[in-house]
Every structure is written in structure tokens, then in C-alpha cells.
Amino acid sequence: MTSTPTSVSSEGSINPKDILDPVVLQDLETHQKFMQCAIDTAEEALRGGETPVACVLVHGGKVVARGMNDTNRSLNGTRHAEFLAIAQFLEQFPPTEMKNTDLYVTVEPCIMCASALRQYGICTVYYGCGNDRFGGNGSVLSVHSDQSLDPGYPSYGGVYRKEAIMLLRRFYIQENENAPNPRAKGNRELKTVV
């Protein structure tokens, strides 16, 4: 799966959300490789009935931990992909090694996860699509860069943004019996234009 760094809308203009930061473009192939690992893990979550949000932690150029949401199965709202990946990481490394570790996650970390990542001192976060409801890396709050807190971390969005959005859309057109107020969705259609 390859995604172009930018896309043109039907009106001929480039969607600003598809413009990747020059820092990302400098090593786009590497970022796409690791984000593809997160996308593949999100696909696994979707097949298991979970919200398809997933991540990988990269240390020393290798994926050393993975996480996918486990909130539906566990009925525990704190079982986000980032928390599960951090737990797996800490089984192998001391917390201080987080400063030498990058996170690739399909959806911008929520406020809770952004705070945890900051407290652990993550090196850099790369995410697919923004999180307009709960985003902690700029969409709602800028937990990653708030100057009044501990040292922040750089965060870059847009790597495989469309693929991440399509995973979420595929999930949200399904029935979710674990939702607090499940709604019938039999008449919903998957929108394929991002």
C-alpha cells in the first residue's frame, strides 16, 4: 500500500491535511514502513471487533512493541493502543529508553494517551489521521507541546491518513453491541472518498 504525500480534491486544490511536514518527507519511506505496521495491526483489531486504532513503538530502527485498542472486548476505556504498547515496551526496556523511541499510531493520540506519552518522554510521534473529538497532539489540545508541562515531543500527522480514516469508517458502519447506546446501522454505506 502506498499513499502519495499529497492529494488533489475534486476542485483541483490540495487538501492541507494531506501535506506532510518536511521532516517526514526527508525519510518518507521509513515512516511509511512503520506506519504500515500500525495499519496492519489496526486491521487485526478491526477483524476482532475492536475500534481499529493501533500503534507500534520503534527503538533502534526496529518495531519492539505493538498495541491495538482493547476497549470493546475488555469494556475498559483505558485500554488504548498506546497504553498496551507502552506496557509491552516496559517488559523489555527501562522507562528511560522511551526517549530513544518513536511511536507510529494510526490515529492522533487522545488527550489521555498524549499525556502518558509525554510523561514517559517519548521521542517523536507520527500519526495517520487527526482526532477531532479527543486529539491531544493539536486537534483539540496540544498536550504534546504545552510549554507549562514537562518537556514535550514533536508530533507529525498525515502518514497514511486516508488509510487510517477508511479503517475507522469501516468500523463505524458496523453494529457494535458493546457500545453504551448501540444504534442500528444497517442502512449506512461506506463513504470511500476522503
CSV table of C-alpha atoms in Angstrom, one decimal:
chain,number,residue,atom,x,y,z
A,1,MET,CA,0.0,0.0,0.0
A,2,THR,CA,1.5,3.3,-1.0
A,3,SER,CA,0.0,6.7,-0.5
A,4,THR,CA,1.1,9.9,-2.1
A,5,PRO,CA,2.3,12.7,0.2
A,6,THR,CA,-0.5,15.0,-1.2
A,7,SER,CA,-3.8,14.6,-2.9
A,8,VAL,CA,-5.9,16.9,-5.0
A,9,SER,CA,-9.6,17.4,-4.3
A,10,SER,CA,-12.3,17.3,-7.0
A,11,GLU,CA,-12.0,21.1,-7.2
A,12,GLY,CA,-8.3,20.7,-8.0
A,13,SER,CA,-7.0,22.0,-4.7
A,14,ILE,CA,-4.7,20.1,-2.3
A,15,ASN,CA,-6.2,19.1,1.0
A,16,PRO,CA,-4.0,20.7,3.6
A,17,LYS,CA,-4.3,17.6,5.8
A,18,ASP,CA,-2.5,15.7,3.1
A,19,ILE,CA,0.6,17.9,3.1
A,20,LEU,CA,3.3,16.1,5.0
A,21,ASP,CA,5.8,18.0,7.1
A,22,PRO,CA,9.2,18.4,5.5
A,23,VAL,CA,10.7,16.4,8.5
A,24,VAL,CA,8.5,13.4,7.5
A,25,LEU,CA,9.3,13.8,3.8
A,26,GLN,CA,13.0,13.6,4.5
A,27,ASP,CA,12.6,9.9,5.3
A,28,LEU,CA,9.2,9.1,3.9
A,29,GLU,CA,9.9,5.5,3.0
A,30,THR,CA,10.9,4.7,6.6
A,31,HIS,CA,7.9,6.4,8.1
A,32,GLN,CA,5.6,4.6,5.7
A,33,LYS,CA,7.1,1.3,6.6
A,34,PHE,CA,6.5,1.7,10.3
A,35,MET,CA,3.0,3.2,9.8
A,36,GLN,CA,2.2,0.3,7.6
A,37,CYS,CA,2.9,-2.0,10.6
A,38,ALA,CA,0.5,0.1,12.6
A,39,ILE,CA,-2.1,-0.1,9.8
A,40,ASP,CA,-1.7,-3.9,9.7
A,41,THR,CA,-2.2,-4.1,13.4
A,42,ALA,CA,-5.3,-1.9,13.2
A,43,GLU,CA,-6.7,-4.3,10.5
A,44,GLU,CA,-6.2,-7.1,13.0
A,45,ALA,CA,-8.2,-5.0,15.6
A,46,LEU,CA,-11.0,-4.4,13.1
A,47,ARG,CA,-11.2,-8.2,12.3
A,48,GLY,CA,-11.5,-8.8,16.1
A,49,GLY,CA,-14.4,-6.3,16.5
A,50,GLU,CA,-12.3,-3.5,18.1
A,51,THR,CA,-12.0,0.1,17.1
A,52,PRO,CA,-9.2,0.0,14.5
A,53,VAL,CA,-6.7,2.2,16.3
A,54,ALA,CA,-3.2,0.6,16.6
A,55,CYS,CA,0.4,1.6,17.1
A,56,VAL,CA,4.0,0.4,17.1
A,57,LEU,CA,6.9,1.6,19.1
A,58,VAL,CA,10.2,1.8,17.2
A,59,HIS,CA,13.5,1.6,19.1
A,60,GLY,CA,16.9,1.2,17.3
A,61,GLY,CA,15.2,1.1,13.9
A,62,LYS,CA,13.0,-1.9,14.9
A,63,VAL,CA,9.4,-2.4,16.0
A,64,VAL,CA,9.8,-3.5,19.6
A,65,ALA,CA,6.2,-3.2,20.8
A,66,ARG,CA,2.7,-3.1,19.3
A,67,GLY,CA,-0.7,-2.1,20.7
A,68,MET,CA,-4.3,-2.1,19.5
A,69,ASN,CA,-7.4,-0.8,21.2
A,70,ASP,CA,-8.9,-3.3,23.5
A,71,THR,CA,-11.8,-1.2,24.9
A,72,ASN,CA,-14.7,-3.2,23.3
A,73,ARG,CA,-13.5,-6.6,24.5
A,74,SER,CA,-12.4,-5.6,27.9
A,75,LEU,CA,-15.1,-2.9,28.4
A,76,ASN,CA,-12.3,-0.8,29.9
A,77,GLY,CA,-12.0,2.7,28.4
A,78,THR,CA,-8.3,3.0,29.4
A,79,ARG,CA,-7.1,0.0,27.2
A,80,HIS,CA,-6.0,2.2,24.3
A,81,ALA,CA,-3.4,1.1,21.8
A,82,GLU,CA,-0.7,3.4,23.2
A,83,PHE,CA,-1.1,2.1,26.8
A,84,LEU,CA,-0.9,-1.5,25.7
A,85,ALA,CA,2.2,-0.8,23.6
A,86,ILE,CA,3.9,1.0,26.5
A,87,ALA,CA,3.2,-1.9,28.8
A,88,GLN,CA,4.8,-4.3,26.2
A,89,PHE,CA,7.8,-1.9,25.8
A,90,LEU,CA,8.3,-1.7,29.6
A,91,GLU,CA,8.6,-5.5,29.7
A,92,GLN,CA,11.8,-5.2,27.6
A,93,PHE,CA,13.3,-1.8,28.4
A,94,PRO,CA,13.5,0.7,31.3
A,95,PRO,CA,11.2,3.7,31.1
A,96,THR,CA,14.2,6.0,30.3
A,97,GLU,CA,14.6,4.3,26.9
A,98,MET,CA,11.3,5.9,25.8
A,99,LYS,CA,13.4,9.0,25.0
A,100,ASN,CA,15.0,6.9,22.2
A,101,THR,CA,11.7,5.5,20.9
A,102,ASP,CA,9.3,6.7,18.3
A,103,LEU,CA,5.6,6.0,18.2
A,104,TYR,CA,3.7,5.3,14.9
A,105,VAL,CA,-0.1,5.3,15.5
A,106,THR,CA,-3.0,5.2,13.1
A,107,VAL,CA,-5.0,8.0,14.9
A,108,GLU,CA,-3.7,11.0,16.7
A,109,PRO,CA,-3.3,10.1,20.4
A,110,CYS,CA,-6.2,11.2,22.6
A,111,ILE,CA,-5.6,13.6,25.4
A,112,MET,CA,-5.1,10.8,27.9
A,113,CYS,CA,-2.5,8.9,25.7
A,114,ALA,CA,-0.7,12.2,24.7
A,115,SER,CA,-0.3,12.9,28.4
A,116,ALA,CA,1.1,9.4,29.1
A,117,LEU,CA,3.5,9.7,26.2
A,118,ARG,CA,4.7,13.0,27.4
A,119,GLN,CA,5.2,11.7,30.9
A,120,TYR,CA,7.2,8.7,29.6
A,121,GLY,CA,9.3,11.1,27.4
A,122,ILE,CA,8.5,9.6,24.0
A,123,CYS,CA,11.0,10.8,21.4
A,124,THR,CA,8.6,11.5,18.4
A,125,VAL,CA,5.0,10.7,17.5
A,126,TYR,CA,3.9,10.1,13.9
A,127,TYR,CA,0.1,9.6,13.3
A,128,GLY,CA,-2.1,8.8,10.4
A,129,CYS,CA,-5.3,10.9,10.9
A,130,GLY,CA,-6.3,13.6,13.3
A,131,ASN,CA,-8.7,13.0,16.2
A,132,ASP,CA,-11.2,15.9,16.0
A,133,ARG,CA,-13.0,14.8,19.2
A,134,PHE,CA,-10.3,13.8,21.6
A,135,GLY,CA,-6.9,14.7,20.0
A,136,GLY,CA,-4.1,15.5,22.3
A,137,ASN,CA,-1.5,16.4,19.7
A,138,GLY,CA,-3.1,19.6,18.3
A,139,SER,CA,-6.6,18.7,17.1
A,140,VAL,CA,-8.3,19.5,20.4
A,141,LEU,CA,-5.5,20.2,22.9
A,142,SER,CA,-1.7,20.4,22.4
A,143,VAL,CA,-0.7,18.2,25.3
A,144,HIS,CA,2.5,17.2,23.4
A,145,SER,CA,3.8,20.8,23.2
A,146,ASP,CA,2.2,22.8,26.1
A,147,GLN,CA,5.1,24.9,27.5
A,148,SER,CA,3.7,24.8,31.1
A,149,LEU,CA,4.3,21.0,31.3
A,150,ASP,CA,7.4,18.7,31.3
A,151,PRO,CA,9.4,18.7,28.1
A,152,GLY,CA,7.2,18.0,25.1
A,153,TYR,CA,7.7,15.9,22.0
A,154,PRO,CA,7.4,16.6,18.2
A,155,SER,CA,4.3,15.2,16.5
A,156,TYR,CA,3.7,14.8,12.8
A,157,GLY,CA,0.4,13.7,11.2
A,158,GLY,CA,-0.7,12.6,7.8
A,159,VAL,CA,1.3,9.4,7.1
A,160,TYR,CA,-1.3,7.1,5.6
A,161,ARG,CA,-4.0,9.5,6.7
A,162,LYS,CA,-6.6,8.2,4.2
A,163,GLU,CA,-6.0,4.5,5.1
A,164,ALA,CA,-6.5,5.3,8.8
A,165,ILE,CA,-9.7,7.1,8.1
A,166,MET,CA,-11.0,4.3,6.0
A,167,LEU,CA,-10.3,1.8,8.8
A,168,LEU,CA,-12.4,3.9,11.2
A,169,ARG,CA,-15.2,4.3,8.6
A,170,ARG,CA,-15.3,0.5,8.1
A,171,PHE,CA,-15.7,0.1,11.9
A,172,TYR,CA,-18.3,2.7,12.4
A,173,ILE,CA,-20.7,1.4,9.8
A,174,GLN,CA,-20.8,-2.0,11.6
A,175,GLU,CA,-23.0,-2.8,14.5
A,176,ASN,CA,-21.2,-2.5,17.9
A,177,GLU,CA,-23.1,-4.4,20.6
A,178,ASN,CA,-20.6,-3.2,23.2
A,179,ALA,CA,-21.4,0.5,22.6
A,180,PRO,CA,-23.1,2.2,25.6
A,181,ASN,CA,-26.1,3.1,23.4
A,182,PRO,CA,-25.9,0.8,20.3
A,183,ARG,CA,-27.7,2.1,17.3
A,184,ALA,CA,-28.9,0.2,14.3
A,185,LYS,CA,-26.6,0.9,11.3
A,186,GLY,CA,-28.0,-1.5,8.7
A,187,ASN,CA,-28.7,1.3,6.3
A,188,ARG,CA,-25.3,3.0,6.4
A,189,GLU,CA,-23.0,3.0,3.4
A,190,LEU,CA,-19.2,3.2,3.4
A,191,LYS,CA,-18.0,6.5,2.1
A,192,THR,CA,-14.8,5.9,0.1
A,193,VAL,CA,-13.9,9.5,-0.6
A,194,VAL,CA,-11.6,11.0,2.0
